[in-house]
mmCIF file with all atom_site columns, C-alpha atoms in Angstrom:
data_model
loop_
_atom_site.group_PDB
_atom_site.id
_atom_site.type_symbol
_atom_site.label_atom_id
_atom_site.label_alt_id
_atom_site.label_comp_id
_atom_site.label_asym_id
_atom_site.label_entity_id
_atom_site.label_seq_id
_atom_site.pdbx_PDB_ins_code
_atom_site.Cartn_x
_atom_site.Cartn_y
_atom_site.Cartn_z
_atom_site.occupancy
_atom_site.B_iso_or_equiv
_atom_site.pdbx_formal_charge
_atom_site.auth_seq_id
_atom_site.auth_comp_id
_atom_site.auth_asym_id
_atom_site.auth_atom_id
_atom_site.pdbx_PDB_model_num
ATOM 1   C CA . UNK A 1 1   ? 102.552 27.057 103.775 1.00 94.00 ? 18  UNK A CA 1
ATOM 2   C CA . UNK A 1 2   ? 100.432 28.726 100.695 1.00 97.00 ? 19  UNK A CA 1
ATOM 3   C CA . UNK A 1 3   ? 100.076 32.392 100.617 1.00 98.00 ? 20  UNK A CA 1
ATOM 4   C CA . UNK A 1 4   ? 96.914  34.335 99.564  1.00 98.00 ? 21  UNK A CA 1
ATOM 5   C CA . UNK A 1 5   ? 98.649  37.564 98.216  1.00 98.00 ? 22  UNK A CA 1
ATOM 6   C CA . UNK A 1 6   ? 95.474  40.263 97.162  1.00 98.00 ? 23  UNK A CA 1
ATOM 7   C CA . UNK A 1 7   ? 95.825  43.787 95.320  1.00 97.00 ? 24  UNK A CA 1
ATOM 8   C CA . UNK A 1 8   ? 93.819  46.070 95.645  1.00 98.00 ? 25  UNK A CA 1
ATOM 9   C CA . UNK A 1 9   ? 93.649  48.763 93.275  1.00 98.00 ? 26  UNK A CA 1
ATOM 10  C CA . UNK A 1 10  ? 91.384  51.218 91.287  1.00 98.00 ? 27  UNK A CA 1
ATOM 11  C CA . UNK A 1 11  ? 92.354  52.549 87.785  1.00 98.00 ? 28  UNK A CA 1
ATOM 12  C CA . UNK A 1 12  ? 93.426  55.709 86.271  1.00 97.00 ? 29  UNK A CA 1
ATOM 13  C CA . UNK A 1 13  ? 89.794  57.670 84.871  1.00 97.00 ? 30  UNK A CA 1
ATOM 14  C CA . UNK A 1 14  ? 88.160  56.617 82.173  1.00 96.00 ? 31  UNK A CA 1
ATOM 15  C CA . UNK A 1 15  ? 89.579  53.750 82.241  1.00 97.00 ? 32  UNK A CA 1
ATOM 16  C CA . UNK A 1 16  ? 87.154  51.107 81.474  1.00 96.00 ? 33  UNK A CA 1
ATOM 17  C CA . UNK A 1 17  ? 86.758  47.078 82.997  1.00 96.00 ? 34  UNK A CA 1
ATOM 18  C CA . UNK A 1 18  ? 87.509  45.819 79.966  1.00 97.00 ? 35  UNK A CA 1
ATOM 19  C CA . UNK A 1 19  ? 90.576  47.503 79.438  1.00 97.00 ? 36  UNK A CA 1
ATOM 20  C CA . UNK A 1 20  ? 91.977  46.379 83.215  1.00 97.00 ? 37  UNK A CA 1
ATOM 21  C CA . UNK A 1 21  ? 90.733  43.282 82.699  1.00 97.00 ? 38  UNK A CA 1
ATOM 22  C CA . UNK A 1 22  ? 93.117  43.012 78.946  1.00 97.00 ? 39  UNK A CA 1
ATOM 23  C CA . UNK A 1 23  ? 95.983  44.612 81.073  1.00 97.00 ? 40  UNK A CA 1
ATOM 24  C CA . UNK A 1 24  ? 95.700  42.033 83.578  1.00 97.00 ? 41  UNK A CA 1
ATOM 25  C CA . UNK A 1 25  ? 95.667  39.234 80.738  1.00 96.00 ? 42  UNK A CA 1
ATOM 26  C CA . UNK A 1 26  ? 98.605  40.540 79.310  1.00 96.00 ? 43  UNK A CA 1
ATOM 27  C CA . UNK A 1 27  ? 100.638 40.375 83.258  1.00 96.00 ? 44  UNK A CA 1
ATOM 28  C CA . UNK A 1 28  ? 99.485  36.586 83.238  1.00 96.00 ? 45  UNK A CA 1
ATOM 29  C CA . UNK A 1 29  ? 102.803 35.357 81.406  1.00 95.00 ? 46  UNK A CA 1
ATOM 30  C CA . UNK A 1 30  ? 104.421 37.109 84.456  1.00 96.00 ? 47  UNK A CA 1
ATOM 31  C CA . UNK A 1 31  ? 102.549 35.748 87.070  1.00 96.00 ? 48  UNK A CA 1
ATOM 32  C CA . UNK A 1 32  ? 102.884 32.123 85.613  1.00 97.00 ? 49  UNK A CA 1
ATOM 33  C CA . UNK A 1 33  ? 106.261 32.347 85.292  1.00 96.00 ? 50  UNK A CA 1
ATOM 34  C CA . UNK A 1 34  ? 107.216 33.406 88.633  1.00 97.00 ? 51  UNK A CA 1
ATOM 35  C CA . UNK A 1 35  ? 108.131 30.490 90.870  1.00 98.00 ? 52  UNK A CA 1
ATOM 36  C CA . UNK A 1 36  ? 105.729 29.202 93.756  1.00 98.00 ? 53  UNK A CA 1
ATOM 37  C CA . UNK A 1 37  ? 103.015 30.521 91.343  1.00 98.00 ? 54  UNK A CA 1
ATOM 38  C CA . UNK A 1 38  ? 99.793  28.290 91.860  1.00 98.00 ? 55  UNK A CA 1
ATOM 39  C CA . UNK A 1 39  ? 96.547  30.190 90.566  1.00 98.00 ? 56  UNK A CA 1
ATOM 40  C CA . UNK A 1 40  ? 95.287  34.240 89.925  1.00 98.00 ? 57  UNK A CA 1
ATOM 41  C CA . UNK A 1 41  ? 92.066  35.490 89.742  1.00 98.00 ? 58  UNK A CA 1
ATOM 42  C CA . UNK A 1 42  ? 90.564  39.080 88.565  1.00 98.00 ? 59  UNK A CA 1
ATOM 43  C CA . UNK A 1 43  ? 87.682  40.309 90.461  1.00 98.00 ? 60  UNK A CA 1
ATOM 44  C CA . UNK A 1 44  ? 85.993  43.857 90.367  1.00 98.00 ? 61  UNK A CA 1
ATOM 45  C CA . UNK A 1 45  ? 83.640  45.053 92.636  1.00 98.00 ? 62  UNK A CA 1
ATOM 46  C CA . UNK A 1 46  ? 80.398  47.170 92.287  1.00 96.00 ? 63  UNK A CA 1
ATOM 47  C CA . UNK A 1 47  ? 82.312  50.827 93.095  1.00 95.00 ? 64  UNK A CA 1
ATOM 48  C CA . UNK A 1 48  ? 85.076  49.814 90.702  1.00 96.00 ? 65  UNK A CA 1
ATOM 49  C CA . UNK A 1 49  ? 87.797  48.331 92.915  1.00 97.00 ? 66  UNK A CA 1
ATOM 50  C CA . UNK A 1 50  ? 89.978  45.255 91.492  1.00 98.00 ? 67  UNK A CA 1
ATOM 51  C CA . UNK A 1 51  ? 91.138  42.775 93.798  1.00 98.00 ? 68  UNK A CA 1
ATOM 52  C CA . UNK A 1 52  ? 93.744  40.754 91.959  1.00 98.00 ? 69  UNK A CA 1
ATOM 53  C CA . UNK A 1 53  ? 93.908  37.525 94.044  1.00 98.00 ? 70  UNK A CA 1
ATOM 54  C CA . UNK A 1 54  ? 97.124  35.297 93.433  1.00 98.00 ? 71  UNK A CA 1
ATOM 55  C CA . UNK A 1 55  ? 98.212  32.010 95.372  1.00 98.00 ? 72  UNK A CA 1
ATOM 56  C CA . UNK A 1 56  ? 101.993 31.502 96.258  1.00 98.00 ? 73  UNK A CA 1
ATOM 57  C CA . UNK A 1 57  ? 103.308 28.412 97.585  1.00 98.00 ? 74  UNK A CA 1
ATOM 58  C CA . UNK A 1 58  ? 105.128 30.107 100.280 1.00 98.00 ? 75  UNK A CA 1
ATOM 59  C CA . UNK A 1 59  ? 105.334 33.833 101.494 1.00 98.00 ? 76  UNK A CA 1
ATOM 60  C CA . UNK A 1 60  ? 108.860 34.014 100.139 1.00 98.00 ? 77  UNK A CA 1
ATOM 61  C CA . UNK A 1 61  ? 107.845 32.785 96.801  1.00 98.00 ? 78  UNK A CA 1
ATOM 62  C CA . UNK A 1 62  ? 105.240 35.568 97.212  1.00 98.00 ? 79  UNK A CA 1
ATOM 63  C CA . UNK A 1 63  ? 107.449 38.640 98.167  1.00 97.00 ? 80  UNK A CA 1
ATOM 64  C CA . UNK A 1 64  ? 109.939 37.260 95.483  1.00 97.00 ? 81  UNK A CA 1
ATOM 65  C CA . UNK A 1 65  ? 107.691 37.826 92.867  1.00 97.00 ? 82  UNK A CA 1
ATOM 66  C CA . UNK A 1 66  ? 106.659 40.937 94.101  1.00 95.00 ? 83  UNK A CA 1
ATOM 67  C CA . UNK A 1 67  ? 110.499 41.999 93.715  1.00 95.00 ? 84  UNK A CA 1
ATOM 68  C CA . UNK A 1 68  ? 111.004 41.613 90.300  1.00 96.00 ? 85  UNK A CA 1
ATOM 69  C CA . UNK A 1 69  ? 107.705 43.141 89.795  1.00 94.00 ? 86  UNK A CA 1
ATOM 70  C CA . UNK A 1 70  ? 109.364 45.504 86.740  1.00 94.00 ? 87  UNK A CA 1
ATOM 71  C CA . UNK A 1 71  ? 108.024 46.898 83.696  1.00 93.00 ? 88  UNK A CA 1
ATOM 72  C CA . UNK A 1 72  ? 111.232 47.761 82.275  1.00 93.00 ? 89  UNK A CA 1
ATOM 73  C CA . UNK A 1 73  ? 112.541 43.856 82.239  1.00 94.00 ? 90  UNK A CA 1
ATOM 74  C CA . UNK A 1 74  ? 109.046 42.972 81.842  1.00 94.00 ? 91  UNK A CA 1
ATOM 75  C CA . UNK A 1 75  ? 107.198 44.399 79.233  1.00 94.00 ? 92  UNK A CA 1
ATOM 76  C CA . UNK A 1 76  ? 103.864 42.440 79.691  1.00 95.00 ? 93  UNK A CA 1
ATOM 77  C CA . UNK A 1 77  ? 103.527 44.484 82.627  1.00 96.00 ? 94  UNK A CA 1
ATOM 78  C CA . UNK A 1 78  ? 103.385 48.062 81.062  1.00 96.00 ? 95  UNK A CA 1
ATOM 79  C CA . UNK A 1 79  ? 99.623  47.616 80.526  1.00 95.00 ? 96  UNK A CA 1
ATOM 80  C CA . UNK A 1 80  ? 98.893  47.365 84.224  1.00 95.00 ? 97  UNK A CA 1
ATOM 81  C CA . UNK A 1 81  ? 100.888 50.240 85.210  1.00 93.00 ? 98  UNK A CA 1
ATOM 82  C CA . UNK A 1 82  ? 99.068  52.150 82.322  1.00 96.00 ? 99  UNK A CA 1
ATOM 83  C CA . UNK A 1 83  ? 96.132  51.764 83.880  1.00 97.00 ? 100 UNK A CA 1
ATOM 84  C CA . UNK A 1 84  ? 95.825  51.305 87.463  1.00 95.00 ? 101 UNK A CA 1
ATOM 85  C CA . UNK A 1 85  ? 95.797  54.323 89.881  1.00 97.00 ? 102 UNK A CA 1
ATOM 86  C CA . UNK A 1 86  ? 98.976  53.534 91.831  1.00 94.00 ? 103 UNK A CA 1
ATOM 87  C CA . UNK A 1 87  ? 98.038  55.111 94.648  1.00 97.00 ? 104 UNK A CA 1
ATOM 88  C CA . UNK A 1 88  ? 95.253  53.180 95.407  1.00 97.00 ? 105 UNK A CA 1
ATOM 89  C CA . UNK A 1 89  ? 97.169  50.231 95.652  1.00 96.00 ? 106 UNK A CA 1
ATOM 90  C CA . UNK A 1 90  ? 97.283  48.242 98.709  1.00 97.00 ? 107 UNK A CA 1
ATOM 91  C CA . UNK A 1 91  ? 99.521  44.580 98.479  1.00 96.00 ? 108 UNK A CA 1
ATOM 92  C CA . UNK A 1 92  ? 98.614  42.627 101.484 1.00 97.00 ? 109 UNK A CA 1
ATOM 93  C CA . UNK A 1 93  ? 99.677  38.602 101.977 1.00 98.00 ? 110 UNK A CA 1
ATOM 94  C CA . UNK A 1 94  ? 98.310  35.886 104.016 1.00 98.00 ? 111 UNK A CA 1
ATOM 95  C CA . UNK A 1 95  ? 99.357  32.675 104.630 1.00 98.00 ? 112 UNK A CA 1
ATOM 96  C CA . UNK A 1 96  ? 96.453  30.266 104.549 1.00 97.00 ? 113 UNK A CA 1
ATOM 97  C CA . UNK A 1 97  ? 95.774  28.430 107.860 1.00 97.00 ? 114 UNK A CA 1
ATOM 98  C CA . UNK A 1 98  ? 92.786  25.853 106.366 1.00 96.00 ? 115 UNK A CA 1
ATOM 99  C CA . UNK A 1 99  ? 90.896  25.258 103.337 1.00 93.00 ? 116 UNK A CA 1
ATOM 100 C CA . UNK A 1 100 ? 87.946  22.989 103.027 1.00 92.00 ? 117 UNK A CA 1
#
């Protein structure tokens, strides 16, 4: 069953949209790589909170990925941990039920 998997994050002061929105490019090669991976969308809201949106093919594809969520053996994803405010983070997962 496919898995919604959202993010939910705001970023580090002064950082601007832009520059979350490059660090998220830059995480792409990650995402894409990571098995079960079917699509990933950016979104920011009005008040400044991202919601990075990524489809899984299955919840365990999903929670795998978000294990070998590392910087250190990743590099792409140094930029996103530059800039977002980790402790506004919030990693929820949902499998889908319908789509139309």
């Amino acid at each position: 069953m496919p898995v919604l998997e959202t993010v939910r994050y705001r970023t580090k002061p002064g950082v601007t949209v832009e520059a979350a929105v490059a660090a998220w490019h830059d995480s792409q090669s990650f995402a894409t790589a990571q098995p079960g991976f079917l699509s990933r969308k950016i979104a920011v809201s009005e008040d400044g909170e991202f919601l990075d949106l990524v489809e899984w093919q299955s919840m365990a594809h999903a929670k795998k990925a978000a294990e070998n969520f590392n910087p250190a053996k990743f590099p792409e994803l140094m930029g996103l941990v530059e800039v977002l405010d980790e402790s506004t983070m919030v990693m929820t997962h949902y499998e889908v039920q319908a789509t139309t």
